[in-house]
């Protein structure tokens, strides 16, 4: 079970909502930002963060660390990230167990790693180095993927666990990503949750996806599917209190709509934790 005593529920801070931030209230416990959208930026983004960091914990969540990539870690990128972290002083920061650049090319996409021992050593070593250089806990997120890389020597769950444990870092468990991958690749999402190192989970992500085609597509552009909410409740029952973040990045509603969906997630999470507490006390 999680060592976190009180659950927290948050949303992602997006620039389209900068003029609506007076609507943020007691229903939000923390905010998450895309790190790269605020690194090396001044002006309004900096002013907004300056105001909000006095009201909420703000968690930087990156998309360009490329922890599994073949190129050397980008020193300029890490210096800018360190400056942002030192300024915000978050309890942790996060990125993805994937790669987003290779051979000097930025792909602007999160690409999957092969589930091999070599990839475990490579990604874990780089994650450990980043965590030490940032001098605060790093969480790696389980990403979605639509093509299984050849040469796998282990399952996806075994790969994630191996990297997290070897790097001695935390896990940002994205429940929607688990569900999307499970349906697309034909495995049991509940068994996947069971196989995760839940003692290392500090934060959960919840998001919407597109189920209109042959495969599920992780879009972060819709309300959360009821089946994902069921899996979220299952996860909290196993995990206990933690921080839960509603991700919505595309086709964004007004902030009031985002807050309404966050309240829906909070309701599911609060009921699940209540049931878990009752079961533990029985």
GROMACS .gro file of C-alpha atoms in nm:
model
  282
    1UNK     CA    1   0.000   0.000   0.000
    2UNK     CA    2   0.108   0.361  -0.060
    3UNK     CA    3   0.282   0.549   0.221
    4UNK     CA    4   0.093   0.865   0.120
    5UNK     CA    5  -0.159   0.944   0.393
    6UNK     CA    6  -0.403   1.165   0.204
    7UNK     CA    7  -0.517   1.137  -0.159
    8UNK     CA    8  -0.480   1.440  -0.382
    9UNK     CA    9  -0.654   1.514  -0.710
   10UNK     CA   10  -0.522   1.748  -0.978
   11UNK     CA   11  -0.540   1.866  -1.337
   12UNK     CA   12  -0.291   1.972  -1.599
   13UNK     CA   13  -0.224   2.344  -1.635
   14UNK     CA   14  -0.267   2.449  -2.000
   15UNK     CA   15  -0.217   2.792  -2.152
   16UNK     CA   16  -0.565   2.798  -2.305
   17UNK     CA   17  -0.698   2.822  -1.950
   18UNK     CA   18  -0.474   3.105  -1.830
   19UNK     CA   19  -0.765   3.353  -1.840
   20UNK     CA   20  -0.991   3.121  -1.637
   21UNK     CA   21  -0.767   3.038  -1.341
   22UNK     CA   22  -0.987   3.227  -1.095
   23UNK     CA   23  -1.214   2.919  -1.117
   24UNK     CA   24  -0.954   2.700  -0.945
   25UNK     CA   25  -1.067   2.624  -0.593
   26UNK     CA   26  -1.090   2.360  -0.323
   27UNK     CA   27  -1.162   2.082  -0.573
   28UNK     CA   28  -0.801   2.091  -0.699
   29UNK     CA   29  -0.513   1.981  -0.477
   30UNK     CA   30  -0.223   2.013  -0.722
   31UNK     CA   31  -0.135   2.108  -1.079
   32UNK     CA   32   0.086   1.939  -1.334
   33UNK     CA   33   0.272   2.121  -1.610
   34UNK     CA   34   0.447   1.998  -1.923
   35UNK     CA   35   0.805   2.078  -1.825
   36UNK     CA   36   0.919   2.186  -2.170
   37UNK     CA   37   0.637   2.443  -2.197
   38UNK     CA   38   0.786   2.638  -1.905
   39UNK     CA   39   1.162   2.575  -1.932
   40UNK     CA   40   1.356   2.884  -2.041
   41UNK     CA   41   1.029   3.080  -2.068
   42UNK     CA   42   0.962   3.416  -1.904
   43UNK     CA   43   0.669   3.645  -1.969
   44UNK     CA   44   0.317   3.534  -1.892
   45UNK     CA   45   0.389   3.162  -1.836
   46UNK     CA   46   0.642   3.255  -1.567
   47UNK     CA   47   0.405   3.505  -1.408
   48UNK     CA   48   0.123   3.249  -1.398
   49UNK     CA   49   0.346   2.991  -1.231
   50UNK     CA   50   0.471   3.254  -0.987
   51UNK     CA   51   0.115   3.316  -0.874
   52UNK     CA   52   0.003   2.953  -0.871
   53UNK     CA   53   0.302   2.800  -0.695
   54UNK     CA   54   0.195   2.980  -0.378
   55UNK     CA   55  -0.145   2.810  -0.396
   56UNK     CA   56  -0.073   2.460  -0.525
   57UNK     CA   57   0.205   2.205  -0.549
   58UNK     CA   58   0.312   2.207  -0.915
   59UNK     CA   59   0.454   1.887  -1.063
   60UNK     CA   60   0.668   1.911  -1.381
   61UNK     CA   61   0.595   1.628  -1.625
   62UNK     CA   62   0.833   1.606  -1.920
   63UNK     CA   63   0.802   1.464  -2.271
   64UNK     CA   64   1.155   1.518  -2.407
   65UNK     CA   65   1.398   1.362  -2.160
   66UNK     CA   66   1.429   1.061  -2.393
   67UNK     CA   67   1.550   0.840  -2.110
   68UNK     CA   68   1.568   0.538  -2.340
   69UNK     CA   69   1.723   0.714  -2.639
   70UNK     CA   70   2.063   0.637  -2.794
   71UNK     CA   71   2.200   0.993  -2.786
   72UNK     CA   72   2.386   1.129  -2.486
   73UNK     CA   73   2.169   1.307  -2.234
   74UNK     CA   74   2.128   1.671  -2.336
   75UNK     CA   75   2.322   1.884  -2.085
   76UNK     CA   76   2.149   2.208  -2.184
   77UNK     CA   77   1.809   2.045  -2.144
   78UNK     CA   78   1.901   1.907  -1.802
   79UNK     CA   79   2.034   2.243  -1.685
   80UNK     CA   80   1.707   2.412  -1.782
   81UNK     CA   81   1.506   2.138  -1.615
   82UNK     CA   82   1.714   2.169  -1.299
   83UNK     CA   83   1.654   2.544  -1.289
   84UNK     CA   84   1.277   2.490  -1.319
   85UNK     CA   85   1.278   2.224  -1.048
   86UNK     CA   86   1.489   2.434  -0.813
   87UNK     CA   87   1.245   2.722  -0.856
   88UNK     CA   88   0.923   2.521  -0.814
   89UNK     CA   89   1.058   2.279  -0.550
   90UNK     CA   90   0.814   1.997  -0.637
   91UNK     CA   91   0.811   1.672  -0.435
   92UNK     CA   92   0.908   1.490  -0.757
   93UNK     CA   93   0.923   1.530  -1.133
   94UNK     CA   94   0.835   1.284  -1.407
   95UNK     CA   95   0.890   1.176  -1.766
   96UNK     CA   96   0.824   0.865  -1.977
   97UNK     CA   97   0.988   0.526  -2.006
   98UNK     CA   98   1.037   0.577  -2.379
   99UNK     CA   99   1.254   0.775  -2.619
  100UNK     CA  100   1.168   1.090  -2.810
  101UNK     CA  101   1.490   1.166  -2.998
  102UNK     CA  102   1.768   0.974  -3.169
  103UNK     CA  103   2.073   1.056  -3.382
  104UNK     CA  104   2.016   1.426  -3.334
  105UNK     CA  105   1.652   1.420  -3.449
  106UNK     CA  106   1.364   1.529  -3.223
  107UNK     CA  107   1.062   1.314  -3.308
  108UNK     CA  108   0.807   1.498  -3.091
  109UNK     CA  109   0.662   1.158  -3.012
  110UNK     CA  110   0.708   0.899  -2.738
  111UNK     CA  111   0.848   0.585  -2.899
  112UNK     CA  112   0.859   0.238  -2.738
  113UNK     CA  113   1.167   0.057  -2.617
  114UNK     CA  114   1.243  -0.310  -2.679
  115UNK     CA  115   1.169  -0.524  -2.374
  116UNK     CA  116   1.526  -0.650  -2.340
  117UNK     CA  117   1.790  -0.670  -2.069
  118UNK     CA  118   2.009  -0.428  -2.265
  119UNK     CA  119   1.728  -0.171  -2.275
  120UNK     CA  120   1.670  -0.218  -1.902
  121UNK     CA  121   2.036  -0.143  -1.826
  122UNK     CA  122   2.044   0.154  -2.063
  123UNK     CA  123   1.722   0.323  -1.951
  124UNK     CA  124   1.777   0.251  -1.581
  125UNK     CA  125   2.130   0.388  -1.589
  126UNK     CA  126   2.018   0.710  -1.753
  127UNK     CA  127   1.718   0.747  -1.522
  128UNK     CA  128   1.943   0.703  -1.221
  129UNK     CA  129   2.184   0.965  -1.353
  130UNK     CA  130   1.904   1.215  -1.416
  131UNK     CA  131   1.757   1.160  -1.071
  132UNK     CA  132   2.095   1.223  -0.910
  133UNK     CA  133   2.162   1.535  -1.119
  134UNK     CA  134   1.820   1.681  -1.041
  135UNK     CA  135   1.862   1.597  -0.671
  136UNK     CA  136   1.497   1.496  -0.626
  137UNK     CA  137   1.281   1.189  -0.700
  138UNK     CA  138   1.214   1.097  -1.063
  139UNK     CA  139   0.898   0.909  -1.162
  140UNK     CA  140   0.890   0.725  -1.495
  141UNK     CA  141   0.554   0.674  -1.666
  142UNK     CA  142   0.441   0.361  -1.851
  143UNK     CA  143   0.366   0.484  -2.207
  144UNK     CA  144   0.123   0.363  -2.470
  145UNK     CA  145   0.266   0.188  -2.776
  146UNK     CA  146   0.109   0.051  -3.091
  147UNK     CA  147   0.388  -0.173  -3.219
  148UNK     CA  148   0.582  -0.419  -3.007
  149UNK     CA  149   0.954  -0.380  -3.074
  150UNK     CA  150   1.120  -0.702  -3.193
  151UNK     CA  151   1.351  -0.915  -2.981
  152UNK     CA  152   1.155  -0.897  -2.655
  153UNK     CA  153   1.303  -1.100  -2.371
  154UNK     CA  154   1.035  -1.018  -2.116
  155UNK     CA  155   0.682  -0.885  -2.088
  156UNK     CA  156   0.599  -0.516  -2.073
  157UNK     CA  157   0.519  -0.543  -1.702
  158UNK     CA  158   0.847  -0.721  -1.631
  159UNK     CA  159   1.036  -0.458  -1.829
  160UNK     CA  160   0.881  -0.165  -1.641
  161UNK     CA  161   0.942  -0.326  -1.304
  162UNK     CA  162   1.304  -0.406  -1.392
  163UNK     CA  163   1.382  -0.049  -1.502
  164UNK     CA  164   1.212   0.112  -1.202
  165UNK     CA  165   1.382  -0.115  -0.952
  166UNK     CA  166   1.728  -0.096  -1.112
  167UNK     CA  167   1.709   0.284  -1.138
  168UNK     CA  168   1.572   0.305  -0.782
  169UNK     CA  169   1.319   0.563  -0.900
  170UNK     CA  170   0.943   0.601  -0.871
  171UNK     CA  171   0.660   0.497  -1.101
  172UNK     CA  172   0.397   0.727  -1.246
  173UNK     CA  173   0.129   0.471  -1.327
  174UNK     CA  174  -0.095   0.581  -1.614
  175UNK     CA  175  -0.415   0.378  -1.577
  176UNK     CA  176  -0.551   0.478  -1.918
  177UNK     CA  177  -0.225   0.369  -2.082
  178UNK     CA  178  -0.254   0.031  -1.910
  179UNK     CA  179  -0.607  -0.011  -2.042
  180UNK     CA  180  -0.525   0.104  -2.397
  181UNK     CA  181  -0.221  -0.126  -2.421
  182UNK     CA  182  -0.412  -0.417  -2.268
  183UNK     CA  183  -0.692  -0.396  -2.523
  184UNK     CA  184  -0.458  -0.334  -2.818
  185UNK     CA  185  -0.209  -0.607  -2.726
  186UNK     CA  186  -0.445  -0.858  -2.571
  187UNK     CA  187  -0.359  -0.887  -2.204
  188UNK     CA  188  -0.549  -0.851  -1.876
  189UNK     CA  189  -0.520  -0.494  -1.742
  190UNK     CA  190  -0.592  -0.605  -1.386
  191UNK     CA  191  -0.309  -0.860  -1.396
  192UNK     CA  192  -0.082  -0.585  -1.530
  193UNK     CA  193  -0.168  -0.359  -1.236
  194UNK     CA  194  -0.100  -0.651  -1.001
  195UNK     CA  195   0.246  -0.696  -1.158
  196UNK     CA  196   0.353  -0.335  -1.107
  197UNK     CA  197   0.584  -0.230  -0.820
  198UNK     CA  198   0.298  -0.051  -0.645
  199UNK     CA  199   0.520   0.042  -0.352
  200UNK     CA  200   0.702   0.278  -0.590
  201UNK     CA  201   0.390   0.453  -0.727
  202UNK     CA  202   0.360   0.816  -0.621
  203UNK     CA  203   0.116   0.941  -0.882
  204UNK     CA  204  -0.154   0.812  -1.118
  205UNK     CA  205  -0.265   0.950  -1.452
  206UNK     CA  206  -0.622   0.921  -1.579
  207UNK     CA  207  -0.719   1.027  -1.931
  208UNK     CA  208  -0.954   0.973  -2.221
  209UNK     CA  209  -0.890   0.778  -2.541
  210UNK     CA  210  -1.040   0.727  -2.886
  211UNK     CA  211  -1.222   0.396  -2.931
  212UNK     CA  212  -1.375   0.472  -3.272
  213UNK     CA  213  -1.137   0.262  -3.481
  214UNK     CA  214  -0.984  -0.082  -3.492
  215UNK     CA  215  -0.740   0.007  -3.214
  216UNK     CA  216  -0.771   0.228  -2.910
  217UNK     CA  217  -0.573   0.552  -2.948
  218UNK     CA  218  -0.442   0.739  -2.645
  219UNK     CA  219  -0.553   1.093  -2.725
  220UNK     CA  220  -0.597   1.274  -2.391
  221UNK     CA  221  -0.882   1.440  -2.577
  222UNK     CA  222  -1.205   1.311  -2.422
  223UNK     CA  223  -1.377   1.222  -2.099
  224UNK     CA  224  -1.244   0.919  -1.915
  225UNK     CA  225  -1.396   0.590  -2.031
  226UNK     CA  226  -1.604   0.417  -1.759
  227UNK     CA  227  -1.392   0.103  -1.797
  228UNK     CA  228  -1.078   0.308  -1.727
  229UNK     CA  229  -1.247   0.451  -1.419
  230UNK     CA  230  -1.325   0.095  -1.305
  231UNK     CA  231  -0.957   0.005  -1.350
  232UNK     CA  232  -0.862   0.322  -1.163
  233UNK     CA  233  -1.082   0.215  -0.871
  234UNK     CA  234  -0.922  -0.130  -0.880
  235UNK     CA  235  -0.577   0.029  -0.873
  236UNK     CA  236  -0.657   0.251  -0.576
  237UNK     CA  237  -0.798  -0.048  -0.391
  238UNK     CA  238  -0.458  -0.215  -0.432
  239UNK     CA  239  -0.249   0.097  -0.386
  240UNK     CA  240  -0.417   0.312  -0.124
  241UNK     CA  241  -0.407   0.695  -0.117
  242UNK     CA  242  -0.197   0.865  -0.382
  243UNK     CA  243  -0.195   1.166  -0.614
  244UNK     CA  244  -0.428   1.136  -0.916
  245UNK     CA  245  -0.400   1.360  -1.221
  246UNK     CA  246  -0.663   1.407  -1.492
  247UNK     CA  247  -0.483   1.454  -1.825
  248UNK     CA  248  -0.667   1.642  -2.101
  249UNK     CA  249  -0.444   1.787  -2.374
  250UNK     CA  250  -0.648   1.799  -2.695
  251UNK     CA  251  -0.998   1.929  -2.775
  252UNK     CA  252  -0.985   2.095  -2.437
  253UNK     CA  253  -1.314   2.206  -2.282
  254UNK     CA  254  -1.339   2.531  -2.088
  255UNK     CA  255  -1.179   2.506  -1.747
  256UNK     CA  256  -1.521   2.455  -1.587
  257UNK     CA  257  -1.567   2.139  -1.796
  258UNK     CA  258  -1.223   2.013  -1.699
  259UNK     CA  259  -1.299   2.073  -1.333
  260UNK     CA  260  -1.628   1.886  -1.369
  261UNK     CA  261  -1.444   1.584  -1.510
  262UNK     CA  262  -1.186   1.611  -1.231
  263UNK     CA  263  -1.471   1.601  -0.979
  264UNK     CA  264  -1.590   1.280  -1.147
  265UNK     CA  265  -1.244   1.125  -1.104
  266UNK     CA  266  -1.230   1.246  -0.744
  267UNK     CA  267  -1.567   1.086  -0.674
  268UNK     CA  268  -1.460   0.750  -0.813
  269UNK     CA  269  -1.129   0.768  -0.627
  270UNK     CA  270  -1.282   0.872  -0.296
  271UNK     CA  271  -1.540   0.591  -0.308
  272UNK     CA  272  -1.274   0.335  -0.400
  273UNK     CA  273  -1.049   0.441  -0.114
  274UNK     CA  274  -1.344   0.434   0.123
  275UNK     CA  275  -1.427   0.078   0.023
  276UNK     CA  276  -1.061  -0.023   0.059
  277UNK     CA  277  -1.044   0.130   0.408
  278UNK     CA  278  -1.364  -0.051   0.512
  279UNK     CA  279  -1.229  -0.383   0.383
  280UNK     CA  280  -0.901  -0.332   0.569
  281UNK     CA  281  -1.085  -0.248   0.892
  282UNK     CA  282  -1.319  -0.549   0.868
   0.00000   0.00000   0.00000
